[in-house]
């Protein structure tokens, strides 16, 4: 890793350190209802092989998704660059009585031996990586033969006039109601310029990464039903901008 790349990742880590305090309260991040929780688990169950599995939640943040696998009886390891995110994850796992393991490390190059995990999963991570193609290749590497990779991501800004208008209304309402700048905490232009998917990752781009890594049986699941459940818990100022192309891409080693 070059000095510049290291500096970029340190800056990204600081952003998520700050975000850790409120991350689970953000729309679409923290699971806000039992209905949504069960919906996520049903989606994952439909993709998993039988038995107790070793699961790596890479770029886990507060491990909101990884701990769903723990609830389903699997052995979960969480990996993240942000120590403050990991502290939240450990606290949540302890509170729920899970013996999950958490490790600080780079999501693009997980520090594990090849053929270690049955499942590698992540959510809202791929868009924030400087080298997403390398990351997918390395995620495949730590999977056992027949293991599965599950990536949840979306197109956060498609550049359309409708999206710009929705965001403008949402930001204005947030400013009025919450008395805070809704754009605070976003990446700087310098960081954005290093991220090839800074506006989100369309399904066809995720397919490209999966195919290049040699993954097989690739599937695309539209998550609009889960988005509908999430929107039910949101105030208008959040709901109006929550109109993304949201997908789960699955592949097998």
mmCIF file of C-alpha atoms in Angstrom:
data_model
loop_
_atom_site.group_PDB
_atom_site.id
_atom_site.type_symbol
_atom_site.label_atom_id
_atom_site.label_comp_id
_atom_site.label_asym_id
_atom_site.label_seq_id
_atom_site.Cartn_x
_atom_site.Cartn_y
_atom_site.Cartn_z
ATOM 1 C CA UNK A 1 0.000 0.000 0.000
ATOM 2 C CA UNK A 2 1.392 3.408 -0.977
ATOM 3 C CA UNK A 3 1.666 6.311 1.455
ATOM 4 C CA UNK A 4 -1.192 8.087 -0.307
ATOM 5 C CA UNK A 5 -3.424 5.005 -0.131
ATOM 6 C CA UNK A 6 -2.638 4.623 3.570
ATOM 7 C CA UNK A 7 -3.545 8.267 4.201
ATOM 8 C CA UNK A 8 -6.826 7.843 2.326
ATOM 9 C CA UNK A 9 -7.772 4.833 4.436
ATOM 10 C CA UNK A 10 -6.822 6.629 7.635
ATOM 11 C CA UNK A 11 -9.087 9.523 6.643
ATOM 12 C CA UNK A 12 -11.954 7.153 5.799
ATOM 13 C CA UNK A 13 -11.449 5.411 9.147
ATOM 14 C CA UNK A 14 -11.720 8.729 11.015
ATOM 15 C CA UNK A 15 -15.035 9.446 9.278
ATOM 16 C CA UNK A 16 -16.445 6.107 10.437
ATOM 17 C CA UNK A 17 -14.987 6.523 13.942
ATOM 18 C CA UNK A 18 -17.091 9.669 14.267
ATOM 19 C CA UNK A 19 -20.101 8.001 12.637
ATOM 20 C CA UNK A 20 -19.992 5.079 15.080
ATOM 21 C CA UNK A 21 -21.776 7.058 17.797
ATOM 22 C CA UNK A 22 -24.984 7.379 15.783
ATOM 23 C CA UNK A 23 -24.586 4.812 12.986
ATOM 24 C CA UNK A 24 -27.303 2.423 14.141
ATOM 25 C CA UNK A 25 -29.821 5.276 14.303
ATOM 26 C CA UNK A 26 -29.272 6.176 10.631
ATOM 27 C CA UNK A 27 -31.993 5.239 8.185
ATOM 28 C CA UNK A 28 -31.162 1.984 6.420
ATOM 29 C CA UNK A 29 -28.261 1.143 8.739
ATOM 30 C CA UNK A 30 -29.665 0.137 12.102
ATOM 31 C CA UNK A 31 -32.517 -2.380 11.893
ATOM 32 C CA UNK A 32 -35.542 -0.602 13.317
ATOM 33 C CA UNK A 33 -38.190 -3.347 13.553
ATOM 34 C CA UNK A 34 -38.532 -7.070 14.150
ATOM 35 C CA UNK A 35 -40.306 -7.325 10.802
ATOM 36 C CA UNK A 36 -37.247 -5.956 9.018
ATOM 37 C CA UNK A 37 -34.956 -8.187 11.113
ATOM 38 C CA UNK A 38 -36.880 -11.307 10.075
ATOM 39 C CA UNK A 39 -36.999 -10.178 6.458
ATOM 40 C CA UNK A 40 -33.190 -9.906 6.338
ATOM 41 C CA UNK A 41 -32.777 -13.310 7.964
ATOM 42 C CA UNK A 42 -35.208 -14.918 5.524
ATOM 43 C CA UNK A 43 -33.243 -13.519 2.590
ATOM 44 C CA UNK A 44 -29.958 -14.833 3.979
ATOM 45 C CA UNK A 45 -31.397 -18.239 4.909
ATOM 46 C CA UNK A 46 -32.489 -18.713 1.308
ATOM 47 C CA UNK A 47 -28.871 -18.359 0.155
ATOM 48 C CA UNK A 48 -26.978 -20.384 2.776
ATOM 49 C CA UNK A 49 -25.930 -24.032 2.839
ATOM 50 C CA UNK A 50 -27.150 -26.103 5.815
ATOM 51 C CA UNK A 51 -25.307 -26.407 9.120
ATOM 52 C CA UNK A 52 -23.424 -24.083 11.449
ATOM 53 C CA UNK A 53 -21.274 -21.821 9.292
ATOM 54 C CA UNK A 54 -18.167 -19.674 9.777
ATOM 55 C CA UNK A 55 -19.187 -16.190 8.666
ATOM 56 C CA UNK A 56 -16.953 -13.168 8.020
ATOM 57 C CA UNK A 57 -18.728 -9.809 8.143
ATOM 58 C CA UNK A 58 -16.112 -7.722 6.339
ATOM 59 C CA UNK A 59 -16.248 -3.973 6.893
ATOM 60 C CA UNK A 60 -18.700 -4.890 9.642
ATOM 61 C CA UNK A 61 -19.144 -1.483 11.271
ATOM 62 C CA UNK A 62 -21.331 -2.096 14.317
ATOM 63 C CA UNK A 63 -21.943 -5.638 12.958
ATOM 64 C CA UNK A 64 -25.668 -5.068 12.479
ATOM 65 C CA UNK A 65 -25.725 -7.601 9.638
ATOM 66 C CA UNK A 66 -23.155 -10.043 11.031
ATOM 67 C CA UNK A 67 -25.070 -10.421 14.280
ATOM 68 C CA UNK A 68 -28.121 -11.556 12.316
ATOM 69 C CA UNK A 69 -26.038 -14.587 11.339
ATOM 70 C CA UNK A 70 -25.125 -15.073 15.004
ATOM 71 C CA UNK A 71 -28.849 -15.034 15.824
ATOM 72 C CA UNK A 72 -29.238 -17.833 13.249
ATOM 73 C CA UNK A 73 -26.656 -19.922 15.122
ATOM 74 C CA UNK A 74 -23.544 -19.262 13.027
ATOM 75 C CA UNK A 75 -20.005 -18.411 14.167
ATOM 76 C CA UNK A 76 -19.345 -14.791 13.258
ATOM 77 C CA UNK A 77 -16.115 -12.834 12.814
ATOM 78 C CA UNK A 78 -16.311 -9.078 12.253
ATOM 79 C CA UNK A 79 -13.548 -7.095 10.534
ATOM 80 C CA UNK A 80 -13.293 -3.316 10.331
ATOM 81 C CA UNK A 81 -10.682 -0.548 10.219
ATOM 82 C CA UNK A 82 -12.571 1.567 12.754
ATOM 83 C CA UNK A 83 -11.842 0.650 16.356
ATOM 84 C CA UNK A 84 -14.817 2.711 17.498
ATOM 85 C CA UNK A 85 -17.137 0.782 15.202
ATOM 86 C CA UNK A 86 -15.666 -2.465 16.545
ATOM 87 C CA UNK A 87 -16.212 -1.296 20.125
ATOM 88 C CA UNK A 88 -19.918 -0.835 19.330
ATOM 89 C CA UNK A 89 -20.005 -4.261 17.677
ATOM 90 C CA UNK A 90 -18.386 -5.949 20.698
ATOM 91 C CA UNK A 91 -20.819 -4.221 23.028
ATOM 92 C CA UNK A 92 -23.819 -5.395 20.988
ATOM 93 C CA UNK A 93 -22.524 -8.962 20.719
ATOM 94 C CA UNK A 94 -21.836 -9.117 24.464
ATOM 95 C CA UNK A 95 -25.259 -7.727 25.289
ATOM 96 C CA UNK A 96 -26.884 -10.426 23.156
ATOM 97 C CA UNK A 97 -24.694 -13.179 24.596
ATOM 98 C CA UNK A 98 -22.816 -14.064 21.394
ATOM 99 C CA UNK A 99 -19.170 -15.197 21.370
ATOM 100 C CA UNK A 100 -18.447 -13.435 18.076
ATOM 101 C CA UNK A 101 -14.865 -12.403 17.291
ATOM 102 C CA UNK A 102 -13.854 -8.910 16.180
ATOM 103 C CA UNK A 103 -10.617 -7.862 14.533
ATOM 104 C CA UNK A 104 -9.205 -4.608 13.225
ATOM 105 C CA UNK A 105 -8.161 -4.896 9.604
ATOM 106 C CA UNK A 106 -8.498 -3.755 6.014
ATOM 107 C CA UNK A 107 -11.660 -4.933 4.242
ATOM 108 C CA UNK A 108 -9.822 -4.956 0.920
ATOM 109 C CA UNK A 109 -7.257 -7.431 2.247
ATOM 110 C CA UNK A 110 -8.760 -9.506 5.082
ATOM 111 C CA UNK A 111 -5.925 -10.829 7.317
ATOM 112 C CA UNK A 112 -7.033 -14.454 7.261
ATOM 113 C CA UNK A 113 -5.757 -17.657 5.707
ATOM 114 C CA UNK A 114 -7.225 -18.857 2.430
ATOM 115 C CA UNK A 115 -10.179 -21.256 2.647
ATOM 116 C CA UNK A 116 -11.236 -20.102 6.141
ATOM 117 C CA UNK A 117 -14.897 -19.057 5.912
ATOM 118 C CA UNK A 118 -18.133 -20.573 4.630
ATOM 119 C CA UNK A 119 -19.663 -17.133 4.087
ATOM 120 C CA UNK A 120 -18.297 -13.645 3.499
ATOM 121 C CA UNK A 121 -20.926 -10.919 3.782
ATOM 122 C CA UNK A 122 -20.955 -7.146 3.728
ATOM 123 C CA UNK A 123 -23.458 -4.331 3.455
ATOM 124 C CA UNK A 124 -22.893 -0.743 2.309
ATOM 125 C CA UNK A 125 -19.156 -1.377 1.948
ATOM 126 C CA UNK A 126 -18.271 -1.888 -1.706
ATOM 127 C CA UNK A 127 -19.026 1.711 -2.702
ATOM 128 C CA UNK A 128 -16.567 3.068 -0.131
ATOM 129 C CA UNK A 129 -13.533 1.018 -1.276
ATOM 130 C CA UNK A 130 -10.739 2.466 -3.429
ATOM 131 C CA UNK A 131 -10.066 -1.002 -4.961
ATOM 132 C CA UNK A 132 -13.372 -2.907 -5.046
ATOM 133 C CA UNK A 133 -12.145 -5.368 -7.693
ATOM 134 C CA UNK A 134 -9.203 -6.416 -5.518
ATOM 135 C CA UNK A 135 -11.478 -6.653 -2.495
ATOM 136 C CA UNK A 136 -13.857 -9.106 -4.180
ATOM 137 C CA UNK A 137 -10.912 -11.253 -5.277
ATOM 138 C CA UNK A 138 -9.588 -11.347 -1.710
ATOM 139 C CA UNK A 139 -13.008 -12.129 -0.269
ATOM 140 C CA UNK A 140 -13.209 -15.105 -2.593
ATOM 141 C CA UNK A 141 -9.746 -16.201 -1.454
ATOM 142 C CA UNK A 142 -10.756 -16.561 2.212
ATOM 143 C CA UNK A 143 -13.841 -18.609 1.283
ATOM 144 C CA UNK A 144 -13.759 -22.379 1.326
ATOM 145 C CA UNK A 145 -14.599 -24.175 -1.901
ATOM 146 C CA UNK A 146 -18.368 -23.947 -2.254
ATOM 147 C CA UNK A 147 -18.473 -20.951 0.106
ATOM 148 C CA UNK A 148 -20.700 -17.989 -0.683
ATOM 149 C CA UNK A 149 -20.111 -14.257 -1.030
ATOM 150 C CA UNK A 150 -23.027 -11.937 -0.263
ATOM 151 C CA UNK A 151 -22.740 -8.218 -1.037
ATOM 152 C CA UNK A 152 -25.487 -5.688 -0.305
ATOM 153 C CA UNK A 153 -25.107 -2.286 -1.908
ATOM 154 C CA UNK A 154 -27.010 0.292 -3.906
ATOM 155 C CA UNK A 155 -26.906 3.311 -6.164
ATOM 156 C CA UNK A 156 -27.126 6.191 -3.716
ATOM 157 C CA UNK A 157 -27.091 8.958 -6.306
ATOM 158 C CA UNK A 158 -28.029 8.246 -9.918
ATOM 159 C CA UNK A 159 -27.543 11.890 -10.907
ATOM 160 C CA UNK A 160 -31.155 12.319 -12.021
ATOM 161 C CA UNK A 161 -33.173 15.503 -11.537
ATOM 162 C CA UNK A 162 -35.670 13.556 -9.395
ATOM 163 C CA UNK A 163 -32.929 12.330 -7.049
ATOM 164 C CA UNK A 164 -31.469 15.833 -6.713
ATOM 165 C CA UNK A 165 -34.914 17.247 -5.934
ATOM 166 C CA UNK A 166 -35.669 14.554 -3.351
ATOM 167 C CA UNK A 167 -32.329 15.147 -1.625
ATOM 168 C CA UNK A 168 -32.825 18.900 -1.603
ATOM 169 C CA UNK A 169 -36.224 18.587 0.097
ATOM 170 C CA UNK A 170 -34.862 16.006 2.557
ATOM 171 C CA UNK A 171 -31.833 18.121 3.436
ATOM 172 C CA UNK A 172 -33.932 21.266 3.910
ATOM 173 C CA UNK A 173 -36.432 19.475 6.179
ATOM 174 C CA UNK A 174 -33.598 17.894 8.194
ATOM 175 C CA UNK A 175 -31.984 21.298 8.639
ATOM 176 C CA UNK A 176 -35.290 22.739 9.896
ATOM 177 C CA UNK A 177 -36.322 19.872 12.182
ATOM 178 C CA UNK A 178 -32.982 18.598 13.489
ATOM 179 C CA UNK A 179 -31.023 21.850 13.336
ATOM 180 C CA UNK A 180 -28.016 20.118 11.792
ATOM 181 C CA UNK A 181 -26.260 19.981 8.451
ATOM 182 C CA UNK A 182 -27.281 16.619 6.887
ATOM 183 C CA UNK A 183 -24.195 16.641 4.661
ATOM 184 C CA UNK A 184 -21.757 16.862 7.566
ATOM 185 C CA UNK A 185 -19.667 13.727 7.825
ATOM 186 C CA UNK A 186 -19.709 12.990 4.115
ATOM 187 C CA UNK A 187 -16.413 12.298 2.405
ATOM 188 C CA UNK A 188 -14.357 15.192 1.088
ATOM 189 C CA UNK A 189 -13.960 15.709 -2.646
ATOM 190 C CA UNK A 190 -10.396 14.436 -2.311
ATOM 191 C CA UNK A 191 -11.593 11.128 -0.889
ATOM 192 C CA UNK A 192 -14.484 10.904 -3.338
ATOM 193 C CA UNK A 193 -12.046 11.217 -6.218
ATOM 194 C CA UNK A 194 -10.320 8.002 -5.076
ATOM 195 C CA UNK A 195 -13.530 5.951 -4.954
ATOM 196 C CA UNK A 196 -14.637 4.482 -8.300
ATOM 197 C CA UNK A 197 -18.166 3.871 -6.957
ATOM 198 C CA UNK A 198 -18.640 6.920 -4.774
ATOM 199 C CA UNK A 199 -22.278 7.313 -5.913
ATOM 200 C CA UNK A 200 -23.033 3.637 -5.286
ATOM 201 C CA UNK A 201 -22.570 0.349 -7.119
ATOM 202 C CA UNK A 202 -25.106 -0.696 -9.780
ATOM 203 C CA UNK A 203 -25.827 -4.430 -10.065
ATOM 204 C CA UNK A 204 -24.081 -4.739 -13.418
ATOM 205 C CA UNK A 205 -20.852 -3.389 -11.890
ATOM 206 C CA UNK A 206 -21.123 -5.841 -8.979
ATOM 207 C CA UNK A 207 -21.632 -8.651 -11.502
ATOM 208 C CA UNK A 208 -18.469 -7.489 -13.256
ATOM 209 C CA UNK A 209 -16.437 -7.735 -10.046
ATOM 210 C CA UNK A 210 -17.873 -11.159 -9.211
ATOM 211 C CA UNK A 211 -17.192 -12.577 -12.675
ATOM 212 C CA UNK A 212 -13.635 -11.175 -12.741
ATOM 213 C CA UNK A 213 -12.973 -12.923 -9.410
ATOM 214 C CA UNK A 214 -14.175 -16.231 -10.864
ATOM 215 C CA UNK A 215 -17.287 -16.576 -8.700
ATOM 216 C CA UNK A 216 -20.080 -18.801 -10.008
ATOM 217 C CA UNK A 217 -23.872 -19.100 -9.778
ATOM 218 C CA UNK A 218 -24.125 -15.312 -9.470
ATOM 219 C CA UNK A 219 -27.555 -14.010 -8.501
ATOM 220 C CA UNK A 220 -29.101 -10.549 -8.168
ATOM 221 C CA UNK A 221 -31.842 -10.012 -5.578
ATOM 222 C CA UNK A 222 -33.786 -6.745 -5.599
ATOM 223 C CA UNK A 223 -34.251 -5.557 -1.999
ATOM 224 C CA UNK A 224 -37.180 -3.203 -2.618
ATOM 225 C CA UNK A 225 -39.363 -5.152 -0.165
ATOM 226 C CA UNK A 226 -36.855 -4.592 2.650
ATOM 227 C CA UNK A 227 -36.610 -0.932 1.660
ATOM 228 C CA UNK A 228 -40.381 -0.717 1.992
ATOM 229 C CA UNK A 229 -40.168 -2.049 5.550
ATOM 230 C CA UNK A 230 -37.401 0.425 6.378
ATOM 231 C CA UNK A 231 -39.370 3.379 5.028
ATOM 232 C CA UNK A 232 -42.317 2.599 7.318
ATOM 233 C CA UNK A 233 -40.147 3.616 10.294
ATOM 234 C CA UNK A 234 -38.849 6.830 8.723
ATOM 235 C CA UNK A 235 -40.163 10.378 9.072
ATOM 236 C CA UNK A 236 -41.105 12.128 5.830
ATOM 237 C CA UNK A 237 -37.827 14.056 5.689
ATOM 238 C CA UNK A 238 -35.926 10.757 5.454
ATOM 239 C CA UNK A 239 -38.463 8.776 3.457
ATOM 240 C CA UNK A 240 -38.611 11.193 0.538
ATOM 241 C CA UNK A 241 -34.912 10.716 -0.272
ATOM 242 C CA UNK A 242 -34.882 6.973 0.408
ATOM 243 C CA UNK A 243 -35.489 5.929 -3.179
ATOM 244 C CA UNK A 244 -32.455 3.893 -4.195
ATOM 245 C CA UNK A 245 -31.680 1.011 -6.517
ATOM 246 C CA UNK A 246 -30.895 -1.464 -3.723
ATOM 247 C CA UNK A 247 -29.549 -4.967 -4.395
ATOM 248 C CA UNK A 248 -27.983 -8.095 -2.986
ATOM 249 C CA UNK A 249 -25.486 -9.911 -5.204
ATOM 250 C CA UNK A 250 -24.592 -13.518 -4.402
ATOM 251 C CA UNK A 251 -21.878 -15.752 -5.782
ATOM 252 C CA UNK A 252 -20.293 -19.103 -4.975
ATOM 253 C CA UNK A 253 -16.605 -20.104 -4.972
#
